């Protein structure tokens, strides 16, 4: 495809003030639809854990699970860039292990970029992964893999001191060679200042419109998120849970009433062949 996204085009679009788009996907059919819709970056998030695999949070997600789903997404995406999210403990133990695991996302699973959470603490790892030739997306603010340390799933950077720390971390990651940053649950005016001060694009989720782009969990946007509690930043652009329930309910009713399958859904056999069935 002629308009294949690449990192230099993303940087140029930031410089031109154009907004960028990122969404999560975990499987082939949704990834294909997002790519067809022109979404720039398809993130195989470790939100896989809670969104698709039924875990309470992202912590149990393994490298093998992430690679499996990243492969499916990579097979579908032609225009956008695929980001593989490095799961908890796949980059936090040693730098060589982080490089090896990041490499698996690229070599074995077809991702273009890897994402990892944290600031100063992972800056050396980011630099090493980038030196190995692998583009990195950082993730600051509310970092779900370390939510317990942050006091739970809450907005980060609401005081000058904590906002400054996120800002310093962002600059540190840019210096380390990160190609882009996710800013999650950060006050809008803080995220805007951070975004303006960086050369690399920022993608906000609960971080306001001043970021260079936005990212959402696909299932939240589609109304498939489940659960009554939705974070304030989620906008449901569709109600697919309702649509799915009504379609499945109609299927059940028709099967039970004997009206589905109808003639047009059946395969035929010629009469003379059918007659032979009854012959001894
Ligand atoms: O795992 C994920 O889906 C993410 C997004 C929320 C940015 O990290």
Short mmCIF file of C-alpha atoms and ligand atoms in Angstrom, two decimals:
data_model
loop_
_atom_site.label_atom_id
_atom_site.label_comp_id
_atom_site.label_asym_id
_atom_site.label_seq_id
_atom_site.Cartn_x
_atom_site.Cartn_y
_atom_site.Cartn_z
CA UNK A 1 0.00 0.00 0.00
CA UNK A 2 1.33 3.39 -1.02
CA UNK A 3 0.39 5.17 2.17
CA UNK A 4 2.07 2.66 4.50
CA UNK A 5 2.68 4.31 7.85
CA UNK A 6 6.26 4.69 9.03
CA UNK A 7 7.99 6.45 11.91
CA UNK A 8 9.26 9.36 9.85
CA UNK A 9 5.76 10.00 8.46
CA UNK A 10 4.36 9.99 12.01
CA UNK A 11 7.00 12.51 13.12
CA UNK A 12 6.24 14.71 10.09
CA UNK A 13 2.51 14.57 10.85
CA UNK A 14 3.17 15.61 14.46
CA UNK A 15 5.26 18.53 13.19
CA UNK A 16 2.41 19.49 10.85
CA UNK A 17 -0.08 19.42 13.75
CA UNK A 18 -2.02 16.45 12.31
CA UNK A 19 -3.65 14.12 14.83
CA UNK A 20 -2.63 10.45 14.91
CA UNK A 21 -4.70 7.38 15.78
CA UNK A 22 -3.94 4.21 17.71
CA UNK A 23 -6.33 1.47 18.85
CA UNK A 24 -5.87 -1.93 20.40
CA UNK A 25 -6.64 -5.16 18.57
CA UNK A 26 -6.01 -8.74 19.61
CA UNK A 27 -7.16 -10.79 16.62
CA UNK A 28 -7.15 -10.97 12.81
CA UNK A 29 -10.69 -9.77 11.96
CA UNK A 30 -10.66 -6.66 14.12
CA UNK A 31 -7.07 -5.81 13.12
CA UNK A 32 -8.09 -6.01 9.46
CA UNK A 33 -11.02 -3.67 10.06
CA UNK A 34 -8.90 -1.14 11.95
CA UNK A 35 -6.31 -1.18 9.18
CA UNK A 36 -9.02 -0.76 6.54
CA UNK A 37 -10.40 2.19 8.53
CA UNK A 38 -6.99 3.86 8.36
CA UNK A 39 -5.93 3.60 12.02
CA UNK A 40 -2.21 4.46 12.09
CA UNK A 41 -1.02 2.16 14.87
CA UNK A 42 -2.56 -1.11 16.02
CA UNK A 43 -1.53 -1.93 19.57
CA UNK A 44 -1.68 -5.53 20.71
CA UNK A 45 -1.99 -4.37 24.30
CA UNK A 46 -1.44 -6.54 27.31
CA UNK A 47 -4.99 -5.39 28.10
CA UNK A 48 -5.46 -8.70 26.24
CA UNK A 49 -5.42 -10.12 29.79
CA UNK A 50 -8.53 -8.39 31.09
CA UNK A 51 -10.27 -7.60 27.78
CA UNK A 52 -10.03 -10.98 26.04
CA UNK A 53 -8.61 -13.62 28.39
CA UNK A 54 -10.77 -12.88 31.44
CA UNK A 55 -8.00 -12.10 33.94
CA UNK A 56 -8.63 -9.40 36.56
CA UNK A 57 -5.65 -7.36 35.31
CA UNK A 58 -2.68 -7.47 32.93
CA UNK A 59 -0.17 -9.09 35.29
CA UNK A 60 -0.70 -12.78 34.42
CA UNK A 61 -0.25 -12.22 30.65
CA UNK A 62 2.69 -14.20 29.26
CA UNK A 63 5.10 -13.66 26.37
CA UNK A 64 3.62 -16.67 24.57
CA UNK A 65 0.08 -15.26 24.81
CA UNK A 66 1.24 -11.86 23.57
CA UNK A 67 3.18 -13.38 20.67
CA UNK A 68 0.25 -15.58 19.67
CA UNK A 69 -2.12 -12.60 19.42
CA UNK A 70 0.49 -10.29 17.88
CA UNK A 71 1.02 -12.84 15.08
CA UNK A 72 -2.71 -12.82 14.29
CA UNK A 73 -2.79 -9.02 14.20
CA UNK A 74 0.39 -8.74 12.11
CA UNK A 75 -1.06 -11.11 9.52
CA UNK A 76 -3.97 -8.70 9.07
CA UNK A 77 -2.29 -5.30 9.03
CA UNK A 78 -0.88 -3.93 5.80
CA UNK A 79 -0.96 -0.15 6.12
CA UNK A 80 -0.55 0.61 9.83
CA UNK A 81 2.24 -0.17 12.26
CA UNK A 82 1.80 -3.00 14.77
CA UNK A 83 2.92 -2.47 18.36
CA UNK A 84 3.54 -5.49 20.57
CA UNK A 85 3.07 -4.74 24.28
CA UNK A 86 5.78 -6.32 26.41
CA UNK A 87 4.11 -8.14 29.33
CA UNK A 88 4.99 -7.70 32.98
CA UNK A 89 8.43 -9.16 33.83
CA UNK A 90 9.45 -9.64 30.19
CA UNK A 91 11.68 -6.54 30.30
CA UNK A 92 12.10 -5.79 34.01
CA UNK A 93 14.67 -8.42 35.04
CA UNK A 94 17.76 -7.98 32.87
CA UNK A 95 18.55 -5.88 29.81
CA UNK A 96 19.67 -8.88 27.68
CA UNK A 97 16.40 -10.64 28.46
CA UNK A 98 14.48 -7.48 27.49
CA UNK A 99 16.32 -7.33 24.14
CA UNK A 100 15.64 -11.02 23.48
CA UNK A 101 11.96 -10.67 24.28
CA UNK A 102 11.60 -7.45 22.28
CA UNK A 103 13.29 -9.24 19.38
CA UNK A 104 10.73 -12.05 19.53
CA UNK A 105 7.92 -9.54 18.98
CA UNK A 106 9.63 -8.37 15.80
CA UNK A 107 11.11 -11.62 14.45
CA UNK A 108 8.56 -14.22 15.52
CA UNK A 109 5.37 -12.16 15.65
CA UNK A 110 5.77 -9.54 12.92
CA UNK A 111 5.41 -6.45 15.14
CA UNK A 112 7.03 -3.19 14.06
CA UNK A 113 7.45 -1.63 17.50
CA UNK A 114 7.43 -2.80 21.12
CA UNK A 115 5.84 -0.94 24.01
CA UNK A 116 6.97 -1.03 27.60
CA UNK A 117 5.88 0.80 30.73
CA UNK A 118 7.92 3.11 32.97
CA UNK A 119 10.22 6.12 32.91
CA UNK A 120 13.69 6.61 34.34
CA UNK A 121 13.73 3.04 35.68
CA UNK A 122 13.50 1.54 32.18
CA UNK A 123 15.42 4.23 30.26
CA UNK A 124 18.57 2.08 29.98
CA UNK A 125 16.51 -0.85 28.77
CA UNK A 126 14.80 1.35 26.18
CA UNK A 127 18.20 2.59 24.97
CA UNK A 128 19.51 -0.97 24.68
CA UNK A 129 16.44 -2.23 22.81
CA UNK A 130 16.63 0.74 20.43
CA UNK A 131 20.38 0.09 19.90
CA UNK A 132 19.44 -3.47 18.96
CA UNK A 133 17.38 -1.98 16.14
CA UNK A 134 13.93 -2.22 17.66
CA UNK A 135 11.66 0.85 17.82
CA UNK A 136 10.13 1.45 21.26
CA UNK A 137 6.92 3.10 22.43
CA UNK A 138 7.06 4.29 26.06
CA UNK A 139 4.10 4.36 28.45
CA UNK A 140 3.86 6.87 31.34
CA UNK A 141 1.27 8.15 33.80
CA UNK A 142 -1.00 5.33 34.92
CA UNK A 143 1.04 2.25 34.14
CA UNK A 144 -1.29 -0.72 34.74
CA UNK A 145 1.53 -3.24 35.32
CA UNK A 146 2.60 -1.23 38.40
CA UNK A 147 -0.82 0.11 39.40
CA UNK A 148 -0.43 -1.25 42.95
CA UNK A 149 2.65 0.93 43.49
CA UNK A 150 0.74 3.91 42.10
CA UNK A 151 -2.12 3.48 44.59
CA UNK A 152 -4.47 1.79 42.12
CA UNK A 153 -6.00 2.83 38.83
CA UNK A 154 -5.98 6.58 39.36
CA UNK A 155 -5.00 9.77 37.59
CA UNK A 156 -1.27 10.51 37.82
CA UNK A 157 0.44 13.91 37.85
CA UNK A 158 -2.13 16.00 39.67
CA UNK A 159 0.49 17.83 41.72
CA UNK A 160 3.31 19.93 40.31
CA UNK A 161 5.86 17.47 41.73
CA UNK A 162 4.27 14.33 40.25
CA UNK A 163 3.54 16.08 36.94
CA UNK A 164 7.18 17.17 36.77
CA UNK A 165 8.32 13.59 37.34
CA UNK A 166 6.19 12.35 34.43
CA UNK A 167 7.56 15.17 32.26
CA UNK A 168 11.17 14.34 33.20
CA UNK A 169 10.50 10.67 32.50
CA UNK A 170 9.08 11.58 29.10
CA UNK A 171 12.20 13.59 28.20
CA UNK A 172 14.38 10.76 29.48
CA UNK A 173 12.58 8.22 27.27
CA UNK A 174 12.90 10.50 24.25
CA UNK A 175 16.64 10.84 24.96
CA UNK A 176 16.87 7.05 25.27
CA UNK A 177 15.55 6.78 21.72
CA UNK A 178 11.85 5.99 22.20
CA UNK A 179 9.88 6.66 19.01
CA UNK A 180 6.59 7.57 20.71
CA UNK A 181 4.88 7.68 24.09
CA UNK A 182 1.53 6.65 25.53
CA UNK A 183 0.33 9.00 28.29
CA UNK A 184 -2.39 7.35 30.36
CA UNK A 185 -4.63 9.17 32.86
CA UNK A 186 -2.64 12.39 33.05
CA UNK A 187 -4.32 15.81 33.46
CA UNK A 188 -4.98 17.36 30.05
CA UNK A 189 -2.85 20.48 30.59
CA UNK A 190 0.09 18.42 31.81
CA UNK A 191 -0.14 16.07 28.83
CA UNK A 192 -0.37 19.03 26.47
CA UNK A 193 2.81 20.62 27.85
CA UNK A 194 4.66 17.32 27.74
CA UNK A 195 3.51 16.74 24.15
CA UNK A 196 4.61 20.21 23.05
CA UNK A 197 8.05 19.74 24.60
CA UNK A 198 8.80 16.46 22.82
CA UNK A 199 9.85 15.77 19.24
CA UNK A 200 8.28 12.30 19.34
CA UNK A 201 4.48 11.89 19.18
CA UNK A 202 2.40 11.28 22.29
CA UNK A 203 -0.78 9.19 22.36
CA UNK A 204 -3.22 10.05 25.12
CA UNK A 205 -5.66 7.75 26.84
CA UNK A 206 -7.42 9.84 29.45
CA UNK A 207 -4.87 12.59 28.80
CA UNK A 208 -6.92 15.13 26.85
CA UNK A 209 -6.85 16.51 23.32
CA UNK A 210 -3.45 18.19 23.62
CA UNK A 211 -1.65 14.93 22.86
CA UNK A 212 -0.47 14.32 19.30
CA UNK A 213 -2.75 11.31 18.96
CA UNK A 214 -5.25 9.23 20.89
CA UNK A 215 -5.42 5.58 21.84
CA UNK A 216 -8.33 3.57 23.25
CA UNK A 217 -9.02 -0.04 24.03
CA UNK A 218 -11.11 -1.21 21.06
CA UNK A 219 -13.62 -3.15 23.15
CA UNK A 220 -14.37 -0.03 25.25
CA UNK A 221 -14.95 2.08 22.13
CA UNK A 222 -17.27 -0.57 20.68
CA UNK A 223 -19.30 -1.01 23.86
CA UNK A 224 -17.97 -4.55 24.33
CA UNK A 225 -16.02 -3.70 27.45
CA UNK A 226 -18.38 -5.36 29.92
CA UNK A 227 -18.83 -4.21 33.48
CA UNK A 228 -20.75 -1.19 34.63
CA UNK A 229 -17.76 0.97 35.55
CA UNK A 230 -16.25 2.73 32.56
CA UNK A 231 -13.36 5.13 32.99
CA UNK A 232 -14.36 8.77 32.41
CA UNK A 233 -12.19 9.04 29.28
CA UNK A 234 -13.93 6.22 27.41
CA UNK A 235 -16.40 7.23 24.76
CA UNK A 236 -18.53 4.38 23.42
CA UNK A 237 -18.80 4.94 19.69
CA UNK A 238 -21.03 1.86 19.31
CA UNK A 239 -23.05 -0.53 21.48
CA UNK A 240 -21.91 -3.87 20.10
CA UNK A 241 -22.77 -5.78 23.27
CA UNK A 242 -26.43 -4.89 22.67
CA UNK A 243 -26.18 -5.66 18.95
CA UNK A 244 -24.53 -9.01 19.72
CA UNK A 245 -27.10 -9.96 22.35
CA UNK A 246 -29.95 -9.15 20.02
CA UNK A 247 -28.40 -11.11 17.11
CA UNK A 248 -27.66 -14.13 19.28
CA UNK A 249 -31.14 -13.95 20.82
CA UNK A 250 -32.74 -13.88 17.35
CA UNK A 251 -30.65 -16.90 16.31
CA UNK A 252 -31.74 -18.82 19.41
CA UNK A 253 -35.42 -17.94 18.83
CA UNK A 254 -35.32 -19.00 15.17
CA UNK A 255 -33.52 -22.28 15.87
CA UNK A 256 -35.96 -23.12 18.65
CA UNK A 257 -38.95 -22.15 16.44
CA UNK A 258 -37.59 -24.22 13.51
CA UNK A 259 -37.52 -21.22 11.15
CA UNK A 260 -33.74 -21.28 10.80
CA UNK A 261 -32.20 -22.79 8.72
CA UNK A 262 -34.66 -22.07 5.86
CA UNK A 263 -34.54 -23.53 2.31
CA UNK A 264 -32.07 -20.88 1.15
CA UNK A 265 -29.58 -21.98 3.81
CA UNK A 266 -29.64 -25.67 2.76
CA UNK A 267 -27.69 -27.75 0.21
CA UNK A 268 -29.74 -29.93 -2.16
CA UNK A 269 -29.33 -33.47 -3.44
CA UNK A 270 -31.01 -34.54 -6.76
CA UNK A 271 -34.23 -36.57 -6.33
CA UNK A 272 -32.83 -39.59 -8.19
CA UNK A 273 -29.90 -39.75 -5.84
CA UNK A 274 -32.14 -39.40 -2.84
CA UNK A 275 -34.38 -42.20 -4.14
CA UNK A 276 -31.34 -44.48 -4.29
CA UNK A 277 -30.85 -43.94 -0.61
CA UNK A 278 -33.97 -45.97 0.08
CA UNK A 279 -32.95 -48.82 -2.23
CA UNK A 280 -31.78 -51.93 -0.41
O1 LIG B 1 -2.53 -2.64 27.08
C1 LIG B 1 -3.12 -1.69 26.55
O2 LIG B 1 -4.18 -1.83 25.93
C2 LIG B 1 -2.53 -0.37 26.70
C3 LIG B 1 -3.38 0.79 26.30
C4 LIG B 1 -4.37 1.07 27.34
C5 LIG B 1 -2.57 1.98 25.97
O3 LIG B 1 -1.45 -0.24 27.16
#
